[in-house]
XYZ file of N, CA and C in Angstrom:
870
model
N -19.271 6.153 0.170
C -17.635 6.009 0.106
C -16.895 7.043 -0.922
N -15.764 7.355 -0.154
C -15.297 8.530 -1.257
C -14.357 8.035 -1.912
N -13.867 8.708 -3.020
C -13.249 8.295 -3.940
C -11.256 8.352 -3.751
N -10.871 7.617 -3.291
C -9.075 7.528 -2.966
C -8.745 8.289 -4.250
N -7.324 9.163 -3.669
C -6.606 9.856 -4.293
C -5.740 9.054 -5.195
N -5.982 9.356 -6.503
C -5.642 7.857 -8.104
C -3.938 8.473 -7.962
N -3.367 7.223 -8.290
C -2.331 7.171 -9.107
C -2.101 6.921 -10.566
N -1.621 7.966 -10.809
C -1.602 8.305 -12.782
C -0.321 7.287 -13.144
N 0.297 6.854 -12.401
C 1.283 5.902 -13.085
C 0.801 4.685 -14.127
N 1.448 4.684 -15.036
C 0.952 3.932 -16.195
C -0.056 4.613 -17.143
N -0.514 5.760 -16.600
C -1.948 6.526 -17.187
C -1.403 6.626 -18.787
N -1.929 6.440 -19.867
C -1.775 6.940 -21.487
C -2.882 7.997 -21.751
N -1.806 9.041 -22.482
C -2.773 10.580 -22.448
C -1.887 10.199 -24.124
N -3.478 10.061 -24.950
C -3.295 9.798 -26.416
C -3.179 11.481 -26.842
N -2.276 11.631 -27.996
C -2.404 12.665 -28.248
C -2.943 13.262 -29.961
N -3.953 12.230 -30.559
C -4.730 12.165 -31.762
C -5.856 11.608 -31.628
N -6.626 11.850 -32.332
C -7.992 11.155 -32.532
C -8.248 9.580 -32.665
N -7.292 9.145 -33.310
C -6.997 7.825 -33.609
C -6.300 7.128 -32.498
N -6.388 7.628 -31.680
C -5.599 7.035 -30.267
C -4.609 5.655 -30.742
N -3.676 6.503 -31.780
C -2.323 5.752 -32.297
C -1.227 6.265 -31.328
N -1.301 7.078 -31.125
C -0.005 7.807 -30.298
C -0.273 7.993 -29.110
N 0.258 8.169 -28.379
C 0.383 8.450 -26.758
C 1.235 8.672 -25.838
N 1.394 9.297 -24.787
C 2.537 9.384 -24.068
C 1.863 8.305 -22.828
N 3.049 7.837 -22.007
C 2.555 7.176 -20.629
C 3.547 8.112 -19.335
N 2.422 7.900 -18.340
C 2.786 8.500 -16.818
C 3.949 7.679 -16.875
N 4.893 8.131 -16.087
C 6.203 7.099 -15.453
C 7.031 7.660 -14.477
N 6.087 8.745 -14.167
C 6.897 9.989 -12.996
C 5.325 10.436 -12.342
N 5.274 10.375 -10.979
C 4.533 11.187 -10.307
C 5.140 11.634 -9.163
N 4.911 12.912 -8.571
C 4.714 12.976 -7.076
C 3.805 14.048 -6.811
N 3.493 13.773 -5.125
C 2.521 15.006 -4.948
C 2.623 16.485 -5.296
N 1.692 16.922 -5.080
C 2.131 18.773 -5.044
C 1.081 19.069 -4.660
N 0.952 19.300 -3.076
C -0.164 19.776 -2.477
C -1.323 19.196 -2.392
N -2.486 19.104 -1.790
C -3.232 18.430 -1.365
C -4.034 17.458 -2.387
N -4.521 18.343 -3.315
C -5.368 17.635 -4.533
C -4.638 17.746 -5.967
N -3.177 17.798 -5.881
C -2.482 17.882 -7.298
C -1.322 17.045 -6.956
N -0.966 16.627 -8.457
C 0.178 15.556 -8.976
C 0.953 16.073 -9.838
N 2.302 16.172 -9.501
C 3.375 16.351 -10.907
C 3.511 15.407 -11.464
N 3.603 15.482 -12.687
C 3.876 14.087 -13.591
C 4.844 14.275 -14.834
N 5.580 13.167 -15.006
C 6.136 13.421 -16.191
C 5.680 12.266 -17.216
N 5.253 12.445 -18.357
C 4.927 11.785 -19.581
C 6.085 11.695 -20.341
N 5.801 9.828 -20.923
C 6.972 9.574 -21.791
C 6.701 9.395 -23.214
N 7.517 9.046 -23.860
C 7.351 8.628 -25.185
C 8.328 7.613 -25.148
N 8.367 6.267 -25.038
C 9.349 5.309 -24.590
C 9.612 5.523 -23.377
N 11.193 5.551 -23.679
C 11.761 5.971 -21.959
C 12.331 7.213 -21.946
N 11.873 7.982 -22.986
C 12.319 9.469 -22.591
C 11.139 10.394 -22.048
N 11.541 11.159 -21.200
C 10.442 12.211 -20.694
C 10.477 13.416 -21.677
N 8.722 13.508 -21.968
C 8.615 14.519 -22.998
C 8.009 15.431 -22.421
N 7.096 15.685 -21.732
C 6.325 16.809 -21.319
C 6.249 16.709 -19.690
N 5.889 17.679 -19.235
C 5.993 18.000 -17.509
C 4.389 18.506 -17.523
N 3.943 17.919 -16.505
C 2.385 18.525 -16.240
C 1.872 18.354 -14.517
N 0.735 19.391 -14.472
C 0.386 19.422 -13.139
C -1.141 18.814 -13.582
N -1.174 17.582 -12.461
C -2.791 17.161 -12.697
C -3.822 17.390 -11.214
N -5.272 17.520 -11.570
C -6.102 17.355 -10.455
C -6.073 15.978 -9.982
N -6.479 15.764 -8.724
C -6.998 14.555 -8.316
C -8.163 14.121 -9.652
N -8.597 14.568 -10.009
C -9.870 14.250 -10.417
C -9.252 13.831 -12.192
N -8.361 14.293 -12.610
C -7.225 13.922 -13.842
C -7.086 14.762 -15.003
N -7.880 16.238 -14.246
C -7.859 17.043 -15.355
C -6.503 18.070 -15.211
N -5.926 18.111 -16.576
C -4.745 19.247 -16.786
C -4.676 20.465 -16.161
N -4.370 20.835 -15.213
C -4.077 22.194 -14.628
C -2.845 23.022 -15.438
N -1.895 22.097 -15.688
C -0.758 22.865 -16.583
C -0.008 21.866 -17.528
N 0.671 22.076 -18.503
C 1.517 21.217 -19.087
C 2.492 21.933 -19.728
N 3.654 21.294 -20.163
C 4.444 21.988 -21.479
C 5.442 20.935 -21.544
N 5.720 20.856 -22.947
C 7.045 20.318 -23.421
C 8.637 20.865 -22.857
N 9.045 19.679 -22.339
C 10.242 19.951 -21.556
C 11.023 20.854 -22.344
N 11.379 20.763 -23.656
C 11.988 21.216 -24.143
C 12.022 22.928 -24.684
N 10.802 22.930 -24.345
C 10.216 24.758 -24.392
C 10.350 25.434 -23.078
N 10.117 24.784 -21.818
C 9.981 25.543 -21.131
C 10.767 25.060 -19.915
N 10.990 25.712 -18.547
C 11.545 24.906 -17.452
C 10.805 25.831 -16.428
N 10.094 25.117 -15.308
C 10.321 25.833 -13.765
C 10.623 25.271 -12.510
N 10.205 25.794 -11.575
C 11.390 25.346 -10.138
C 10.268 23.638 -10.289
N 9.643 23.393 -10.330
C 8.477 22.079 -10.257
C 9.201 21.437 -10.950
N 9.607 21.771 -12.460
C 9.478 20.601 -13.257
C 10.902 20.257 -13.300
N 11.911 21.103 -12.913
C 13.601 20.862 -12.906
C 13.578 19.926 -11.479
N 12.650 20.046 -10.572
C 12.985 19.356 -9.206
C 12.276 17.919 -9.684
N 11.301 17.727 -10.625
C 10.843 16.312 -11.111
C 12.210 16.033 -11.947
N 12.680 16.313 -13.038
C 13.512 15.910 -13.920
C 14.408 15.861 -12.727
N 15.168 16.201 -12.018
C 16.218 15.979 -11.234
C 16.121 14.438 -10.243
N 15.040 14.611 -9.900
C 14.414 13.470 -9.177
C 14.134 11.941 -9.976
N 13.871 12.496 -10.848
C 13.681 11.454 -11.977
C 14.896 10.909 -12.544
N 15.917 11.765 -12.671
C 16.971 11.194 -13.479
C 17.816 10.518 -12.286
N 18.152 10.892 -10.850
C 18.579 10.129 -9.817
C 18.081 8.534 -9.806
N 16.639 8.441 -9.878
C 16.370 7.225 -10.044
C 16.287 6.286 -11.069
N 16.624 7.033 -12.215
C 17.240 6.514 -13.499
C 18.468 5.796 -13.826
N 19.539 6.530 -13.284
C 20.792 6.469 -12.812
C 20.993 5.200 -12.259
N 20.045 4.986 -11.169
C 19.857 3.943 -10.264
C 19.540 2.769 -10.836
N 18.494 2.791 -11.574
C 17.885 1.786 -12.033
C 18.933 0.820 -12.776
N 19.982 1.812 -13.697
C 20.401 1.388 -14.549
C 21.617 0.315 -14.301
N 22.262 0.544 -12.728
C 22.925 -0.172 -11.776
C 22.034 -1.705 -11.244
N 20.678 -1.882 -11.540
C 20.186 -3.173 -11.441
C 20.630 -4.508 -12.382
N 20.478 -5.133 -11.901
C 20.544 -6.465 -12.626
C 19.802 -7.140 -13.765
N 18.861 -6.269 -14.260
C 17.526 -6.330 -14.742
C 17.332 -5.803 -16.577
N 17.594 -6.649 -17.100
C 17.574 -6.240 -18.349
C 15.958 -6.223 -18.928
N 15.846 -5.612 -20.140
C 14.555 -5.890 -21.009
C 14.056 -6.792 -20.818
N 14.563 -7.906 -21.346
C 14.168 -9.590 -21.341
C 13.305 -10.069 -20.226
N 14.266 -9.399 -19.346
C 13.816 -10.026 -17.988
C 12.783 -9.174 -17.214
N 12.581 -7.786 -17.781
C 11.358 -6.700 -17.251
C 9.934 -7.835 -18.122
N 10.494 -8.176 -19.611
C 9.279 -8.183 -20.312
C 8.908 -10.161 -19.735
N 9.598 -10.872 -18.748
C 9.536 -11.989 -18.369
C 8.933 -11.757 -16.783
N 9.096 -10.713 -16.267
C 8.364 -10.092 -14.865
C 7.052 -10.252 -15.147
N 6.409 -9.762 -16.026
C 5.118 -9.732 -16.811
C 4.203 -10.980 -16.166
N 5.217 -12.238 -16.496
C 4.635 -13.485 -16.672
C 4.495 -14.046 -15.254
N 3.561 -15.103 -15.356
C 3.428 -15.799 -13.594
C 4.755 -16.501 -13.674
N 4.943 -17.365 -12.443
C 6.073 -18.340 -12.518
C 6.046 -19.448 -13.481
N 4.913 -19.438 -13.732
C 4.512 -20.734 -14.554
C 5.233 -20.842 -16.003
N 4.402 -19.559 -16.389
C 4.993 -18.760 -18.057
C 6.005 -18.572 -18.129
N 6.570 -17.830 -16.987
C 7.995 -16.900 -17.165
C 9.332 -18.201 -17.703
N 10.210 -17.812 -18.850
C 11.265 -18.536 -19.188
C 12.021 -18.303 -18.261
N 12.387 -17.586 -16.994
C 13.380 -17.481 -16.017
C 15.211 -18.129 -16.626
N 15.070 -17.130 -17.670
C 16.374 -17.122 -18.345
C 17.538 -16.833 -17.211
N 17.125 -15.669 -16.331
C 17.775 -15.410 -15.325
C 17.258 -16.259 -14.015
N 18.358 -16.991 -13.339
C 17.588 -17.343 -12.283
C 17.669 -16.683 -11.122
N 18.094 -15.607 -11.090
C 18.062 -14.417 -9.957
C 17.198 -13.910 -10.283
N 16.428 -13.548 -11.332
C 15.124 -12.693 -11.746
C 14.337 -11.866 -10.088
N 13.739 -13.090 -9.646
C 13.093 -12.546 -8.532
C 13.897 -12.013 -7.207
N 14.757 -12.347 -7.120
C 15.893 -11.640 -6.290
C 15.957 -10.066 -6.457
N 16.390 -10.236 -7.980
C 16.396 -8.970 -8.199
C 14.740 -8.076 -8.356
N 14.009 -8.511 -8.508
C 12.649 -7.634 -8.642
C 12.359 -7.405 -7.315
N 12.726 -8.547 -6.118
C 12.312 -7.879 -4.528
C 13.869 -6.953 -4.737
N 14.814 -6.781 -5.045
C 15.684 -5.639 -4.455
C 15.104 -4.723 -5.042
N 14.875 -4.555 -6.312
C 14.360 -3.149 -6.552
C 13.086 -2.558 -5.960
N 11.912 -3.539 -5.671
C 10.993 -2.900 -4.863
C 11.267 -2.523 -3.465
N 12.502 -3.148 -2.834
C 12.548 -2.707 -1.345
C 13.457 -1.390 -1.663
N 14.077 -1.241 -2.705
C 14.717 0.300 -2.807
C 13.803 1.028 -3.291
N 12.716 0.963 -3.877
C 11.673 1.915 -4.270
C 10.700 2.346 -3.103
N 10.681 0.897 -2.381
C 9.631 1.399 -0.801
C 10.481 2.088 0.184
N 11.836 1.941 0.129
C 12.861 2.749 1.439
C 12.924 3.891 0.777
N 12.893 4.345 -0.650
C 12.864 5.953 -0.810
C 11.329 6.614 -1.486
N 10.291 5.797 -1.146
C 9.274 6.009 -1.869
C 9.154 6.402 -3.408
N 9.835 5.985 -4.292
C 10.184 6.174 -5.312
C 8.906 5.396 -6.397
N 8.294 6.412 -7.357
C 7.583 5.908 -8.338
C 7.945 4.447 -9.024
N 7.444 3.566 -9.054
C 7.845 2.339 -9.375
C 7.764 2.077 -10.816
N 8.927 1.402 -11.496
C 9.032 1.308 -13.038
C 8.391 -0.233 -12.759
N 8.261 -0.871 -11.915
C 7.557 -2.600 -12.124
C 6.057 -2.458 -11.839
N 5.485 -1.464 -10.808
C 4.489 -1.555 -11.062
C 3.650 -0.695 -12.320
N 4.448 0.952 -12.621
C 3.986 1.093 -13.826
C 3.909 0.160 -14.745
N 5.163 -0.630 -15.122
C 4.929 -1.895 -15.944
C 3.836 -2.863 -16.226
N 3.516 -3.140 -14.864
C 2.670 -4.083 -14.446
C 1.331 -3.431 -14.903
N 0.773 -2.264 -14.377
C -0.626 -1.684 -14.741
C -0.392 -1.390 -16.640
N 0.499 -0.933 -17.349
C 0.337 -0.574 -18.659
C 0.259 -1.589 -19.339
N 1.280 -2.920 -19.249
C 1.548 -4.127 -19.866
C 0.887 -5.441 -19.569
N 0.527 -5.496 -18.140
C 0.470 -6.621 -17.365
C -1.016 -7.131 -17.414
N -0.666 -8.550 -17.792
C -2.015 -9.406 -18.165
C -2.076 -10.407 -17.042
N -1.155 -10.831 -16.000
C -1.189 -11.942 -15.093
C -1.288 -10.912 -13.716
N -2.200 -11.498 -12.417
C -2.445 -11.197 -11.784
C -1.574 -11.914 -10.810
N -0.616 -12.826 -11.325
C 0.255 -13.639 -10.576
C 1.599 -13.574 -10.710
N 1.804 -12.106 -11.517
C 3.426 -12.005 -12.326
C 4.524 -12.072 -11.295
N 5.713 -12.231 -11.495
C 6.558 -12.126 -10.946
C 6.955 -10.841 -10.440
N 6.407 -9.670 -11.100
C 6.420 -8.554 -10.178
C 5.808 -8.493 -8.872
N 4.235 -9.210 -8.918
C 3.560 -8.997 -8.014
C 3.808 -10.193 -6.559
N 4.602 -11.088 -7.380
C 5.078 -12.028 -6.386
C 6.289 -11.791 -5.678
N 6.944 -10.729 -6.245
C 8.101 -9.880 -5.708
C 8.056 -9.019 -4.966
N 6.816 -8.307 -5.232
C 6.243 -7.317 -4.299
C 5.760 -7.852 -2.711
N 5.171 -8.832 -2.902
C 4.772 -9.598 -1.621
C 5.573 -9.552 -0.751
N 6.562 -10.424 -1.279
C 7.817 -10.801 -0.419
C 8.618 -9.872 -0.245
N 8.793 -8.488 -1.001
C 9.655 -7.571 -0.675
C 8.828 -6.808 0.808
N 7.346 -6.769 0.560
C 6.736 -6.094 1.863
C 6.835 -6.956 3.115
N 7.245 -8.424 3.119
C 7.646 -9.135 4.338
C 8.863 -8.479 4.715
N 9.510 -8.088 3.579
C 11.433 -7.522 4.738
C 10.980 -5.908 4.473
N 10.562 -5.260 4.172
C 10.466 -3.664 4.429
C 10.255 -3.238 5.887
N 10.422 -1.974 5.679
C 9.908 -1.330 6.803
C 8.322 -0.985 6.636
N 7.296 -1.966 7.402
C 6.231 -1.754 7.165
C 5.378 -0.286 6.990
N 5.975 0.800 7.968
C 5.375 1.940 7.609
C 5.796 2.589 6.404
N 7.203 2.484 5.904
C 7.059 2.705 4.101
C 6.214 1.972 3.347
N 5.887 0.884 3.785
C 5.214 0.129 2.805
C 3.953 0.447 2.722
N 3.517 0.695 3.996
C 1.976 1.749 4.125
C 2.001 2.608 2.879
N 3.084 3.561 3.347
C 3.267 4.812 2.189
C 3.508 4.237 1.095
N 4.002 3.463 0.804
C 4.336 2.782 -0.861
C 3.530 2.381 -1.556
N 2.337 1.758 -0.904
C 1.651 1.002 -1.305
C 0.222 2.174 -1.298
N -0.305 3.390 -0.468
C -0.844 4.175 -0.554
C -0.611 4.667 -2.355
N 0.493 5.104 -2.252
C 1.286 6.243 -3.440
C 0.564 5.309 -4.519
N 0.903 4.078 -4.574
C 0.821 3.230 -5.787
C -0.551 2.759 -6.198
N -1.691 2.976 -5.230
C -2.762 2.439 -5.182
C -2.923 1.036 -5.070
N -2.046 0.412 -4.067
C -2.357 -1.071 -4.309
C -2.547 -1.512 -2.532
N -3.918 -0.491 -2.355
C -4.914 -0.780 -1.360
C -5.182 -2.167 -1.057
N -5.421 -3.363 -2.146
C -5.579 -4.499 -1.352
C -4.283 -5.159 -0.668
N -3.216 -4.517 -0.698
C -2.811 -5.225 -0.240
C -2.190 -4.766 1.501
N -2.985 -3.677 1.382
C -2.942 -3.070 3.038
C -3.042 -3.919 3.933
N -4.399 -4.560 3.944
C -4.454 -5.856 4.953
C -3.474 -6.772 5.701
N -2.681 -6.993 4.489
C -1.512 -7.966 4.999
C -0.575 -7.543 5.818
N -0.403 -5.900 5.781
C 0.575 -5.222 6.810
C 0.053 -5.331 8.356
N -0.974 -5.903 8.647
C -1.361 -6.104 9.868
C -0.386 -7.164 10.696
N 0.137 -8.348 9.625
C 1.319 -8.976 10.547
C 2.349 -8.246 10.976
N 2.673 -7.179 10.868
C 3.771 -6.295 11.051
C 3.091 -5.552 12.052
N 1.984 -5.625 12.563
C 1.743 -4.476 14.000
C 2.099 -4.699 15.035
N 2.927 -5.703 15.403
C 3.755 -5.784 16.932
C 4.678 -4.847 16.786
N 5.304 -4.958 15.506
C 6.805 -4.375 15.547
C 6.703 -2.809 14.909
N 5.603 -2.568 14.426
C 4.943 -1.383 13.911
C 3.844 -1.021 14.326
N 3.860 -0.548 15.662
C 2.131 0.032 16.622
C 1.458 1.221 15.542
N 2.460 1.998 15.195
C 1.859 2.982 14.607
C 1.109 2.621 13.090
N 0.980 1.478 12.475
C 0.167 1.177 11.315
C -0.997 1.179 11.913
N -1.313 0.988 13.129
C -3.080 1.164 13.429
C -3.903 2.347 13.040
N -3.281 3.134 14.006
C -3.451 4.865 13.436
C -3.000 5.308 11.962
N -1.919 4.750 11.431
C -2.243 5.056 9.927
C -3.316 4.395 9.039
N -3.500 3.509 9.494
C -4.471 2.600 8.291
C -5.540 2.905 8.637
N -5.750 3.087 9.995
C -7.353 3.117 10.327
C -7.634 4.821 10.004
N -6.907 5.853 10.163
C -7.373 7.386 9.825
C -7.254 7.767 8.643
N -6.728 7.076 7.607
C -6.612 7.070 6.350
C -7.981 6.640 6.092
N -7.918 5.351 5.853
C -9.158 4.620 5.410
C -10.260 5.025 6.004
N -10.660 5.466 7.041
C -11.951 5.762 7.665
C -12.052 6.945 7.069
N -10.952 7.697 7.095
C -11.573 9.405 6.461
C -11.861 9.433 5.072
N -11.733 8.489 4.183
C -12.174 8.034 2.986
C -13.226 7.028 2.790
N -13.770 6.675 4.342
C -14.836 5.915 4.480
C -14.870 4.301 3.878
N -13.307 3.580 4.042
C -13.337 2.578 3.786
C -13.047 1.442 4.674
N -14.036 1.290 5.415
C -14.438 0.568 6.003
C -13.638 -1.014 6.226
N -13.857 -1.844 4.971
C -13.557 -2.705 4.847
C -11.906 -3.364 4.697
N -10.897 -2.443 4.379
C -9.900 -2.242 4.660
C -9.236 -2.295 5.997
N -10.098 -1.191 6.747
C -9.554 -1.177 7.803
C -9.736 -2.625 8.800
N -11.002 -3.120 8.750
C -11.479 -4.384 9.373
C -10.807 -5.445 9.370
N -9.963 -5.081 7.505
C -9.521 -6.644 7.253
C -8.025 -6.356 7.775
N -7.735 -4.986 8.158
C -6.348 -4.901 8.577
C -6.193 -5.585 10.157
N -7.689 -5.217 10.726
C -7.667 -5.269 12.152
C -7.469 -6.892 12.426
N -8.267 -7.818 11.567
C -8.618 -8.848 11.286
C -6.955 -9.630 11.516
N -6.101 -9.268 10.385
C -4.765 -9.527 10.339
C -3.804 -9.403 11.526
N -4.096 -8.118 12.170
C -2.843 -8.185 13.175
C -3.463 -8.928 14.594
N -5.145 -8.862 14.707
C -5.400 -9.844 15.550
C -4.947 -11.242 15.401
N -5.174 -11.562 14.548
C -4.230 -12.977 13.941
C -2.953 -13.670 14.534
N -2.194 -12.145 14.352
C -0.612 -12.305 14.457
C 0.333 -11.416 15.636
N -0.942 -10.531 16.440
C -0.235 -9.962 17.238
C 0.130 -11.153 18.706
N 0.713 -10.937 19.268
C 0.727 -11.731 20.811
C 0.018 -11.830 21.764
N -0.571 -12.444 21.796
C -1.514 -12.859 23.124
C -1.150 -11.842 24.667
N -0.297 -11.720 24.605
C 0.519 -11.201 26.006
C 0.701 -9.794 25.833
N 0.534 -9.069 24.491
C 0.999 -7.838 24.562
C -0.505 -6.896 24.991
N -0.397 -6.938 25.960
C -1.861 -6.238 26.684
C -2.156 -4.608 26.047
N -1.116 -4.076 25.832
C -1.424 -2.660 25.698
C -1.560 -2.732 24.019
N -1.142 -3.266 23.424
C -1.543 -3.164 21.628
C -2.885 -3.663 21.576
N -3.290 -5.016 22.089
C -4.352 -5.665 22.394
C -5.751 -4.541 22.511
N -5.208 -4.039 23.795
C -6.517 -2.721 23.735
C -6.331 -2.022 22.748
N -5.534 -1.482 22.332
C -5.604 -0.670 21.317
C -6.341 -1.405 19.659
N -6.214 -2.317 19.474
C -6.743 -3.102 18.751
C -8.179 -2.833 18.743
N -8.884 -3.177 20.207
C -10.013 -3.520 20.694
C -10.741 -1.876 20.723
N -10.202 -0.946 21.055
C -10.139 0.342 20.716
C -11.056 0.795 19.695
N -9.842 0.458 18.519
C -10.189 0.763 17.331
C -11.481 0.070 16.656
N -11.630 -1.236 16.994
C -13.031 -1.783 16.500
C -13.878 -1.181 17.286
N -13.886 -0.485 18.611
C -14.674 -0.166 19.249
C -15.000 1.506 18.499
N -14.416 2.083 17.860
C -14.623 2.945 17.059
C -15.119 2.909 15.895
N -14.832 1.739 15.112
C -15.488 1.321 13.644
C -16.874 0.902 14.139
N -17.370 0.129 15.298
C -18.545 -0.102 15.452
C -19.323 1.239 15.944
N -18.808 2.438 16.193
C -19.339 3.381 16.937
C -19.897 3.948 16.026
N -19.105 4.240 14.546
C -19.538 4.647 13.253
C -20.472 4.058 12.495
N -19.988 2.839 12.472
C -21.069 1.985 11.372
C -21.971 1.118 11.490
N -22.135 1.065 13.318
C -22.942 0.101 13.869
C -22.612 -1.297 13.643
N -21.593 -1.582 13.500
C -20.872 -2.817 12.969
C -21.013 -3.970 14.049
N -20.177 -5.137 13.605
C -19.925 -5.932 15.089
C -18.376 -6.461 14.999
N -17.505 -5.028 14.557
C -15.976 -5.271 14.754
C -15.543 -5.975 15.750
N -15.928 -5.476 17.051
C -15.211 -6.043 18.155
C -15.822 -7.453 18.643
N -16.632 -7.684 18.291
C -17.083 -8.940 18.416
C -16.419 -9.821 17.528
N -16.059 -9.308 16.340
C -15.684 -10.266 15.726
C -14.315 -10.974 16.229
N -13.260 -9.597 16.389
C -12.164 -9.832 16.969
C -11.924 -10.305 18.555
N -13.154 -10.305 19.346
C -13.015 -10.999 20.791
C -12.877 -12.418 20.211
N -14.255 -12.574 19.205
C -14.144 -14.036 18.988
C -12.743 -15.182 18.954
N -11.750 -14.115 17.695
C -10.628 -14.363 17.432
C -9.955 -14.469 18.496
N -9.711 -13.677 19.445
C -8.645 -13.312 20.139
C -8.940 -14.771 21.311
N -10.446 -14.991 22.082
C -10.628 -15.973 22.859
C -10.524 -17.148 22.108
N -10.503 -17.708 20.871
C -10.019 -18.919 20.265
C -8.361 -18.782 20.757
N -8.008 -17.909 20.344
C -6.328 -17.997 20.741
C -6.082 -18.060 22.218
N -6.720 -17.318 22.534
C -6.382 -17.837 24.105
C -6.496 -18.963 24.470
N -7.510 -19.809 24.360
C -7.695 -21.360 24.462
C -6.906 -21.898 24.074
N -6.254 -21.522 23.062
C -5.353 -22.732 22.055
C -3.682 -22.723 22.561
N -3.586 -21.330 23.129
C -2.089 -20.738 23.394
C -1.616 -20.923 25.072
N -2.866 -20.631 25.693
C -2.235 -20.505 27.092
C -3.322 -21.272 27.950
N -3.211 -21.321 29.241
C -3.854 -21.920 30.049
C -4.874 -21.266 30.693
N -5.250 -20.209 30.398
C -6.329 -19.417 31.137
C -7.770 -19.386 30.158
N -8.618 -19.073 31.199
C -9.914 -19.015 30.639
C -10.000 -17.650 29.603
N -10.770 -17.588 28.917
C -10.990 -16.148 28.326
C -11.458 -14.827 29.703
N -12.281 -15.326 30.517
C -12.355 -13.997 31.469
C -11.164 -14.017 32.351
N -10.534 -15.091 32.401
C -9.392 -14.421 33.180
C -8.132 -13.483 32.074
N -8.012 -13.746 31.411
C -7.260 -13.488 30.033
C -7.913 -12.060 29.816
N -8.944 -12.096 30.043
C -9.574 -10.417 29.776
C -9.723 -9.529 30.895
N -9.317 -9.945 32.241
C -9.192 -9.460 33.353
C -7.584 -8.981 33.349
N -7.034 -9.631 32.849
C -5.685 -9.327 33.159
C -4.945 -8.393 32.210
N -5.749 -8.346 30.720
C -5.627 -7.466 29.747
C -5.926 -6.117 29.460
N -7.369 -6.536 30.097
C -8.121 -4.724 29.291
C -8.095 -4.219 30.909
N -7.401 -2.727 30.925
C -7.227 -2.168 32.145
C -7.831 -0.587 31.970
N -8.260 -0.257 30.663
C -8.945 1.107 30.138
C -10.309 0.816 30.845
N -10.921 1.535 31.156
C -12.724 1.177 32.011
C -13.593 1.420 31.379
N -13.104 2.182 29.971
C -14.413 2.386 29.485
C -14.402 1.161 28.293
N -13.464 0.657 27.771
C -13.279 -0.453 26.937
C -13.509 -1.697 27.658
N -13.506 -1.532 29.010
C -14.109 -2.790 29.703
C -15.246 -2.946 29.598
N -16.232 -1.454 29.836
C -17.672 -1.459 29.531
C -18.219 -2.081 28.416
N -17.505 -1.448 27.487
C -17.786 -2.047 25.876
C -17.995 -3.547 25.358
N -16.391 -4.221 26.050
C -16.575 -5.621 25.756
C -17.313 -6.156 26.777
N -18.023 -5.591 28.129
C -19.098 -6.613 28.743
C -20.496 -6.461 27.843
N -20.614 -5.071 27.244
C -21.985 -5.139 26.703
C -21.862 -5.733 25.422
N -20.783 -5.861 24.435
C -20.410 -6.951 23.522
C -20.567 -8.700 23.926
N -19.961 -8.835 25.107
C -20.295 -10.048 25.334
C -21.927 -10.814 25.976
N -22.729 -9.376 26.033
C -23.949 -10.018 26.166
C -24.747 -10.289 25.133
N -23.883 -9.983 23.732
C -24.592 -10.641 22.550
C -23.969 -11.945 22.398
N -24.731 -12.708 21.477
C -23.910 -13.722 21.033
C -22.415 -13.636 20.270
N -21.496 -14.331 20.471
C -20.550 -14.325 20.043
C -20.112 -15.336 18.753
N -19.801 -14.619 17.659
C -20.185 -15.528 16.360
C -18.700 -15.696 15.449
């Protein structure tokens, strides 16, 4: 299994041997295939511009007060635009501290805090901005059920699923990718996006979980979409000698029995038109469906 390209948001870079002083990466943007440009902050102030390799090595760095390059100027311009927009959000520092807590532990003085957090996530997803909320979660979060993460899941239900995929990959929230399978019917491109990306990094588990979620949610009458799901399962089986197609067929057959008046055999005949896929299904059905 290959290592996924990292997100450095929230990474602490210590500047003395006692590890008492450090800067934090609060802004990053890709630069080529294996490099990322970042801004390191002291509290809320950007101090250093750096170019990092995906393995974490510093390829270049300098204090923003000492030097400017085209790349650093671009990063600062984009960061300032985002920072100005954040000032318009109705989220105070107290709210941000509260957002790190679970719903049970949060003070919730701002009764609209969840809505404000969802709105900020939605804007970040739309523009693919580095998320200050997820950076805060990474640096200071102690709860896996924080208001920040609750709001993120709600935002993912509302946002454009293709943008959500890019956003989650950008921030390395890969565990939430399978849940996007519920949006497959409205965003069929997600199937190739998720499959090609994660199979290229040998992360079959995420692909299989996404297929499972898509299979549970796609209309049983969307024949073309179901064919695409099963062809993808066939591809996974071919690479890994797995039983992914058999697993999806089992789920689909159960749905057919509950949602239609057809038998699985009739439904298959009506749904599958790809001759090679038909043969693969026949071969699979010769084995026990579990």
